[in-house]
Amino acid sequence: MQSFLVWTHTVFDPVALAALQPLATVSAEPRTVMTDAWFAAASECDALILDGVTAMTGPAMDRVGARLRVLGRTGIGVDRIDLRAATERGIMVVNTPDGPTESTAEHAIALMLSLAKRVAASDRTLRSGQGWSLPAPGLEVFGATLGLVGLGRIGARVAEIARALGMRVLALDPYVAPERAAALGVGLAESLDQLLAAADVVSLHCPAIPETYRLIDAAALARMRPGSYLVNVARGSVVDEQALVAALRSGHLAGAAIDVYDPEPAPADHPLFGLPNAICTAHIASYTGASILRMQVMACEQVAAALRGDRPAELVNPEVWERRIV
């Protein structure tokens, strides 16, 4: 059997690497993407398994060289991989859409509850010596309305948890059939305006595509209920961050919880970090042991399938299949 070379962005668990043995030799090292040393190592590999912050453009693929046949992604989003360039070069792109679902959904709920119950605000107030009082009461989520922008894997799981908390859930997703929404106990909004006006909490779970770029801009934020909350565990590009800062400073929004930024990593002096009604986490929604292992296993399985000549189940650019490198 042919032996392939695979590079991974970090040291993978042996359970995940089992999927590549004895098919491939895996080179694992801390991420050093886009340095001369990284390109030198990558040029010797048949497959690269990348994390969510690594950009792979057409020129980068060319610099890696013609040996590259598979790009794996540990996670869902492939917005940092130029899919057209990969397809033109006959490179398969695979991801792990089921890997981060549970952890990311839990993080969204945790952020929502922390906002609604004023957990972070009270913690900061106590630690700063300002006493026991808060300027405004929190939100009881039982009976409140959660508006989901996106009802895919993660959005659907958020809806399930929210409904268990007694929330009414409304969603906007043009790709979801009414029957699917009904099975989840979720109402479908006819427009973004309708969803924003109805929701006590808006949680974003849509992909980073041209149609969602700055979807939540100043006008959208103004249409949200006064005193409502925004949660973003999707992609930073979906939100106009300057407009969000203004909405938080004015008090129109009671709070926002943000796990993703544009660009990433966010600068240390990002204005959101200094706002008392903002909760900010460092793109850690899927960063749990269980989620990491699932994504590693799935990525190795998808890459192994591609290297064996089998069509990967999670092939992001299926049009490349007929023109793949053999």
Short mmCIF file of C-alpha atoms in Angstrom, two decimals:
data_model
loop_
_atom_site.label_atom_id
_atom_site.label_comp_id
_atom_site.label_asym_id
_atom_site.label_seq_id
_atom_site.Cartn_x
_atom_site.Cartn_y
_atom_site.Cartn_z
CA MET A 1 0.00 0.00 0.00
CA GLN A 2 1.24 3.48 -0.86
CA SER A 3 2.46 5.50 2.09
CA PHE A 4 1.31 9.11 2.19
CA LEU A 5 2.50 12.07 4.24
CA VAL A 6 0.01 14.13 6.25
CA TRP A 7 0.68 17.35 8.20
CA THR A 8 -1.50 18.34 11.14
CA HIS A 9 -1.68 21.70 12.91
CA THR A 10 -1.14 20.12 16.32
CA VAL A 11 -0.38 16.75 17.87
CA PHE A 12 -3.45 14.58 17.34
CA ASP A 13 -4.78 11.99 19.75
CA PRO A 14 -3.70 8.40 18.93
CA VAL A 15 -7.37 7.46 18.68
CA ALA A 16 -7.71 9.89 15.75
CA LEU A 17 -4.42 8.92 14.11
CA ALA A 18 -5.53 5.28 14.02
CA ALA A 19 -7.70 6.16 11.02
CA LEU A 20 -4.58 7.10 9.04
CA GLN A 21 -2.50 4.07 9.97
CA PRO A 22 -0.87 2.34 8.17
CA LEU A 23 -1.94 4.46 5.21
CA ALA A 24 0.09 7.56 6.07
CA THR A 25 2.88 9.01 8.11
CA VAL A 26 1.72 12.01 10.10
CA SER A 27 3.88 15.04 10.82
CA ALA A 28 2.48 16.89 13.82
CA GLU A 29 3.86 20.16 15.16
CA PRO A 30 2.66 23.42 16.67
CA ARG A 31 1.12 25.66 14.05
CA THR A 32 3.74 27.64 12.13
CA VAL A 33 1.61 28.46 9.12
CA MET A 34 2.92 30.65 6.32
CA THR A 35 6.55 30.64 7.41
CA ASP A 36 9.22 29.41 5.00
CA ALA A 37 9.77 26.39 7.25
CA TRP A 38 6.07 25.53 7.15
CA PHE A 39 5.89 25.70 3.36
CA ALA A 40 9.00 23.54 3.12
CA ALA A 41 7.37 20.88 5.31
CA ALA A 42 3.96 21.19 3.64
CA SER A 43 5.42 20.76 0.16
CA GLU A 44 6.35 17.18 1.05
CA CYS A 45 2.80 16.26 2.15
CA ASP A 46 -0.15 14.76 0.33
CA ALA A 47 -2.66 16.18 2.82
CA LEU A 48 -2.83 19.02 5.30
CA ILE A 49 -5.24 19.10 8.24
CA LEU A 50 -5.79 22.73 9.24
CA ASP A 51 -7.44 24.51 12.14
CA GLY A 52 -10.02 27.26 11.85
CA VAL A 53 -7.66 30.23 11.80
CA THR A 54 -5.34 29.03 9.04
CA ALA A 55 -5.91 30.73 5.70
CA MET A 56 -5.23 28.76 2.54
CA THR A 57 -5.35 30.84 -0.63
CA GLY A 58 -4.62 29.87 -4.21
CA PRO A 59 -1.07 31.28 -4.09
CA ALA A 60 -0.48 29.39 -0.85
CA MET A 61 -1.65 26.16 -2.49
CA ASP A 62 0.71 26.81 -5.40
CA ARG A 63 3.57 27.36 -3.01
CA VAL A 64 2.80 24.10 -1.22
CA GLY A 65 3.02 22.39 -4.58
CA ALA A 66 1.37 19.85 -6.85
CA ARG A 67 1.72 16.97 -4.39
CA LEU A 68 -1.10 18.34 -2.24
CA ARG A 69 -4.36 16.48 -2.89
CA VAL A 70 -6.43 16.95 0.30
CA LEU A 71 -7.10 19.86 2.66
CA GLY A 72 -8.80 18.81 5.89
CA ARG A 73 -10.45 21.18 8.33
CA THR A 74 -11.11 20.38 11.99
CA GLY A 75 -14.45 22.13 12.27
CA ILE A 76 -17.27 23.37 10.09
CA GLY A 77 -16.31 26.69 8.53
CA VAL A 78 -14.18 26.67 5.41
CA ASP A 79 -14.35 30.41 4.78
CA ARG A 80 -10.57 30.69 5.18
CA ILE A 81 -9.98 28.14 2.41
CA ASP A 82 -10.34 29.34 -1.18
CA LEU A 83 -12.66 26.60 -2.42
CA ARG A 84 -12.58 27.75 -6.03
CA ALA A 85 -8.79 27.72 -6.04
CA ALA A 86 -8.74 24.26 -4.45
CA THR A 87 -11.19 22.91 -7.04
CA GLU A 88 -9.22 24.41 -9.92
CA ARG A 89 -6.13 22.62 -8.62
CA GLY A 90 -7.92 19.31 -8.09
CA ILE A 91 -7.59 19.49 -4.31
CA MET A 92 -10.33 17.95 -2.19
CA VAL A 93 -11.51 19.96 0.83
CA VAL A 94 -13.10 18.06 3.71
CA ASN A 95 -14.42 19.22 7.06
CA THR A 96 -16.00 17.83 10.23
CA PRO A 97 -19.45 19.42 10.47
CA ASP A 98 -20.72 17.16 13.25
CA GLY A 99 -17.66 17.47 15.47
CA PRO A 100 -18.21 20.82 17.23
CA THR A 101 -22.02 20.79 17.34
CA GLU A 102 -22.66 19.90 20.97
CA SER A 103 -19.89 22.00 22.51
CA THR A 104 -20.69 25.05 20.40
CA ALA A 105 -24.40 24.82 21.20
CA GLU A 106 -23.64 24.53 24.91
CA HIS A 107 -21.36 27.57 24.70
CA ALA A 108 -24.10 29.61 23.05
CA ILE A 109 -26.52 28.67 25.82
CA ALA A 110 -23.88 29.40 28.49
CA LEU A 111 -23.28 32.87 27.03
CA MET A 112 -27.00 33.54 26.81
CA LEU A 113 -27.60 32.56 30.43
CA SER A 114 -24.59 34.52 31.63
CA LEU A 115 -25.99 37.60 29.92
CA ALA A 116 -29.57 37.07 31.04
CA LYS A 117 -28.72 36.24 34.66
CA ARG A 118 -26.03 38.98 34.82
CA VAL A 119 -23.38 36.45 35.90
CA ALA A 120 -20.38 38.19 34.37
CA ALA A 121 -21.68 41.65 35.28
CA SER A 122 -22.16 40.71 38.92
CA ASP A 123 -18.76 39.06 39.06
CA ARG A 124 -17.08 42.20 37.74
CA THR A 125 -19.03 44.42 40.12
CA LEU A 126 -18.06 42.38 43.17
CA ARG A 127 -14.42 42.09 42.18
CA SER A 128 -14.16 45.84 41.60
CA GLY A 129 -15.48 46.62 45.09
CA GLN A 130 -18.62 48.35 43.83
CA GLY A 131 -20.90 46.43 46.14
CA TRP A 132 -23.85 44.14 45.62
CA SER A 133 -26.14 46.17 43.40
CA LEU A 134 -26.50 46.03 39.63
CA PRO A 135 -27.85 48.87 37.49
CA ALA A 136 -30.58 46.73 35.92
CA PRO A 137 -32.23 43.37 36.59
CA GLY A 138 -31.62 40.34 34.45
CA LEU A 139 -33.94 38.33 32.21
CA GLU A 140 -35.83 35.20 33.19
CA VAL A 141 -35.47 33.07 30.08
CA PHE A 142 -38.50 30.88 30.83
CA GLY A 143 -41.19 32.21 28.52
CA ALA A 144 -38.77 34.51 26.69
CA THR A 145 -38.26 34.36 22.92
CA LEU A 146 -35.00 33.18 21.40
CA GLY A 147 -34.40 34.20 17.79
CA LEU A 148 -31.99 31.97 15.87
CA VAL A 149 -30.35 33.18 12.68
CA GLY A 150 -29.53 29.77 11.22
CA LEU A 151 -31.13 26.44 12.07
CA GLY A 152 -28.44 24.00 10.97
CA ARG A 153 -26.74 21.45 13.20
CA ILE A 154 -25.73 23.90 15.93
CA GLY A 155 -28.79 26.12 15.70
CA ALA A 156 -31.06 23.10 15.97
CA ARG A 157 -29.26 21.86 19.08
CA VAL A 158 -29.48 25.33 20.64
CA ALA A 159 -33.20 25.29 19.93
CA GLU A 160 -33.60 21.94 21.70
CA ILE A 161 -31.82 23.16 24.82
CA ALA A 162 -33.66 26.49 24.81
CA ARG A 163 -37.02 24.79 24.56
CA ALA A 164 -36.07 22.59 27.52
CA LEU A 165 -35.54 25.86 29.42
CA GLY A 166 -39.08 26.92 28.55
CA MET A 167 -38.19 29.39 25.81
CA ARG A 168 -40.18 30.09 22.68
CA VAL A 169 -37.86 29.66 19.68
CA LEU A 170 -38.14 31.46 16.37
CA ALA A 171 -35.66 30.91 13.53
CA LEU A 172 -34.68 32.37 10.18
CA ASP A 173 -33.12 29.92 7.74
CA PRO A 174 -34.03 29.82 4.04
CA TYR A 175 -32.66 26.29 3.70
CA VAL A 176 -34.81 24.67 6.40
CA ALA A 177 -38.14 23.11 5.48
CA PRO A 178 -41.18 23.99 7.60
CA GLU A 179 -41.53 20.30 8.49
CA ARG A 180 -38.02 20.24 9.95
CA ALA A 181 -38.68 23.38 12.00
CA ALA A 182 -41.99 22.00 13.23
CA ALA A 183 -40.31 18.78 14.34
CA LEU A 184 -37.94 20.88 16.44
CA GLY A 185 -40.79 22.92 17.87
CA VAL A 186 -39.42 26.04 16.21
CA GLY A 187 -41.38 28.73 14.43
CA LEU A 188 -39.98 30.10 11.18
CA ALA A 189 -39.70 33.85 10.75
CA GLU A 190 -40.59 35.27 7.37
CA SER A 191 -37.85 37.89 7.51
CA LEU A 192 -34.90 39.07 9.57
CA ASP A 193 -36.92 42.12 10.59
CA GLN A 194 -39.66 39.93 12.01
CA LEU A 195 -37.21 37.81 13.97
CA LEU A 196 -35.29 40.79 15.40
CA ALA A 197 -38.46 42.53 16.50
CA ALA A 198 -39.81 39.43 18.24
CA ALA A 199 -36.73 38.13 20.08
CA ASP A 200 -35.55 38.83 23.60
CA VAL A 201 -32.28 37.12 22.67
CA VAL A 202 -30.84 36.79 19.15
CA SER A 203 -28.28 34.03 18.63
CA LEU A 204 -26.29 33.76 15.40
CA HIS A 205 -25.59 30.36 13.80
CA CYS A 206 -25.17 31.16 10.10
CA PRO A 207 -22.11 30.58 7.88
CA ALA A 208 -19.73 33.26 6.68
CA ILE A 209 -20.87 33.74 3.10
CA PRO A 210 -21.38 36.91 1.04
CA GLU A 211 -25.09 36.95 1.93
CA THR A 212 -24.36 37.09 5.67
CA TYR A 213 -21.52 39.63 5.62
CA ARG A 214 -22.44 42.36 8.15
CA LEU A 215 -25.95 40.92 8.28
CA ILE A 216 -26.25 42.38 11.78
CA ASP A 217 -25.41 45.99 11.01
CA ALA A 218 -26.52 49.26 12.62
CA ALA A 219 -29.96 49.06 11.01
CA ALA A 220 -30.50 45.48 12.15
CA LEU A 221 -29.37 46.28 15.68
CA ALA A 222 -31.80 49.22 15.77
CA ARG A 223 -34.63 46.82 14.88
CA MET A 224 -33.85 44.59 17.86
CA ARG A 225 -36.00 45.05 20.96
CA PRO A 226 -34.73 47.68 23.40
CA GLY A 227 -33.08 45.81 26.24
CA SER A 228 -32.54 42.62 24.23
CA TYR A 229 -29.36 40.55 23.93
CA LEU A 230 -27.14 39.35 21.08
CA VAL A 231 -25.03 36.15 21.06
CA ASN A 232 -22.54 35.38 18.29
CA VAL A 233 -20.75 32.02 18.10
CA ALA A 234 -20.92 31.92 14.27
CA ARG A 235 -18.38 34.16 12.51
CA GLY A 236 -17.20 37.65 13.30
CA SER A 237 -17.92 38.90 9.78
CA VAL A 238 -21.67 38.49 10.36
CA VAL A 239 -21.71 41.44 12.79
CA ASP A 240 -20.70 45.07 12.30
CA GLU A 241 -18.62 45.34 15.46
CA GLN A 242 -18.52 49.15 15.51
CA ALA A 243 -22.30 49.28 15.28
CA LEU A 244 -22.56 46.70 18.05
CA VAL A 245 -20.30 48.74 20.31
CA ALA A 246 -22.52 51.78 19.69
CA ALA A 247 -25.70 49.82 20.48
CA LEU A 248 -24.20 48.57 23.74
CA ARG A 249 -22.91 51.97 24.78
CA SER A 250 -26.26 53.61 24.12
CA GLY A 251 -28.08 50.99 26.17
CA HIS A 252 -30.31 49.95 23.28
CA LEU A 253 -29.00 46.43 23.79
CA ALA A 254 -28.82 45.18 27.34
CA GLY A 255 -25.84 43.03 26.48
CA ALA A 256 -23.94 40.99 23.94
CA ALA A 257 -21.81 37.86 24.18
CA ILE A 258 -19.23 37.38 21.45
CA ASP A 259 -16.96 34.40 20.76
CA VAL A 260 -15.87 35.32 17.23
CA TYR A 261 -14.38 38.48 15.75
CA ASP A 262 -13.35 40.05 12.47
CA PRO A 263 -10.43 39.84 12.12
CA GLU A 264 -9.08 37.14 14.41
CA PRO A 265 -7.29 37.17 16.69
CA ALA A 266 -8.99 40.30 17.95
CA PRO A 267 -6.65 43.13 19.02
CA ALA A 268 -6.01 43.50 22.74
CA ASP A 269 -7.62 46.96 22.72
CA HIS A 270 -10.81 45.85 21.01
CA PRO A 271 -13.57 48.24 22.19
CA LEU A 272 -15.89 45.36 23.11
CA PHE A 273 -13.43 44.21 25.78
CA GLY A 274 -13.94 47.38 27.81
CA LEU A 275 -17.74 47.37 27.87
CA PRO A 276 -19.40 46.23 31.11
CA ASN A 277 -22.40 44.79 29.24
CA ALA A 278 -20.32 42.64 26.88
CA ILE A 279 -19.04 39.11 27.48
CA CYS A 280 -16.11 38.19 25.27
CA THR A 281 -14.53 34.77 24.82
CA ALA A 282 -11.62 33.84 22.56
CA HIS A 283 -13.28 31.64 19.90
CA ILE A 284 -13.53 28.78 22.39
CA ALA A 285 -17.08 27.58 21.73
CA SER A 286 -15.91 24.20 20.42
CA TYR A 287 -12.82 24.03 22.61
CA THR A 288 -13.66 21.03 24.79
CA GLY A 289 -11.86 17.72 25.05
CA ALA A 290 -14.79 15.79 23.58
CA SER A 291 -15.24 18.18 20.67
CA ILE A 292 -11.54 18.30 19.84
CA LEU A 293 -11.30 14.52 19.77
CA ARG A 294 -14.40 14.17 17.59
CA MET A 295 -13.07 16.72 15.10
CA GLN A 296 -9.65 15.07 14.99
CA VAL A 297 -11.16 11.62 14.44
CA MET A 298 -13.51 12.87 11.74
CA ALA A 299 -10.77 14.85 9.98
CA CYS A 300 -8.46 11.83 9.90
CA GLU A 301 -11.27 9.59 8.65
CA GLN A 302 -12.15 12.02 5.85
CA VAL A 303 -8.54 12.48 4.79
CA ALA A 304 -7.92 8.73 4.90
CA ALA A 305 -10.92 8.12 2.65
CA ALA A 306 -9.66 10.67 0.14
CA LEU A 307 -6.15 9.23 0.10
CA ARG A 308 -7.54 5.72 -0.42
CA GLY A 309 -9.40 6.97 -3.45
CA ASP A 310 -12.83 6.83 -1.82
CA ARG A 311 -15.21 9.77 -2.01
CA PRO A 312 -15.17 11.44 1.43
CA ALA A 313 -18.57 11.73 3.08
CA GLU A 314 -17.88 15.38 3.98
CA LEU A 315 -16.44 16.62 0.69
CA VAL A 316 -17.02 20.38 0.67
CA ASN A 317 -16.22 20.88 -3.03
CA PRO A 318 -17.90 17.85 -4.64
CA GLU A 319 -17.29 19.17 -8.15
CA VAL A 320 -13.60 18.33 -7.68
CA TRP A 321 -14.34 14.60 -7.46
CA GLU A 322 -14.32 13.94 -11.21
CA ARG A 323 -11.11 15.91 -11.68
CA ARG A 324 -9.30 14.73 -8.55
CA ILE A 325 -5.59 13.94 -8.55
CA VAL A 326 -5.07 10.19 -8.97
#
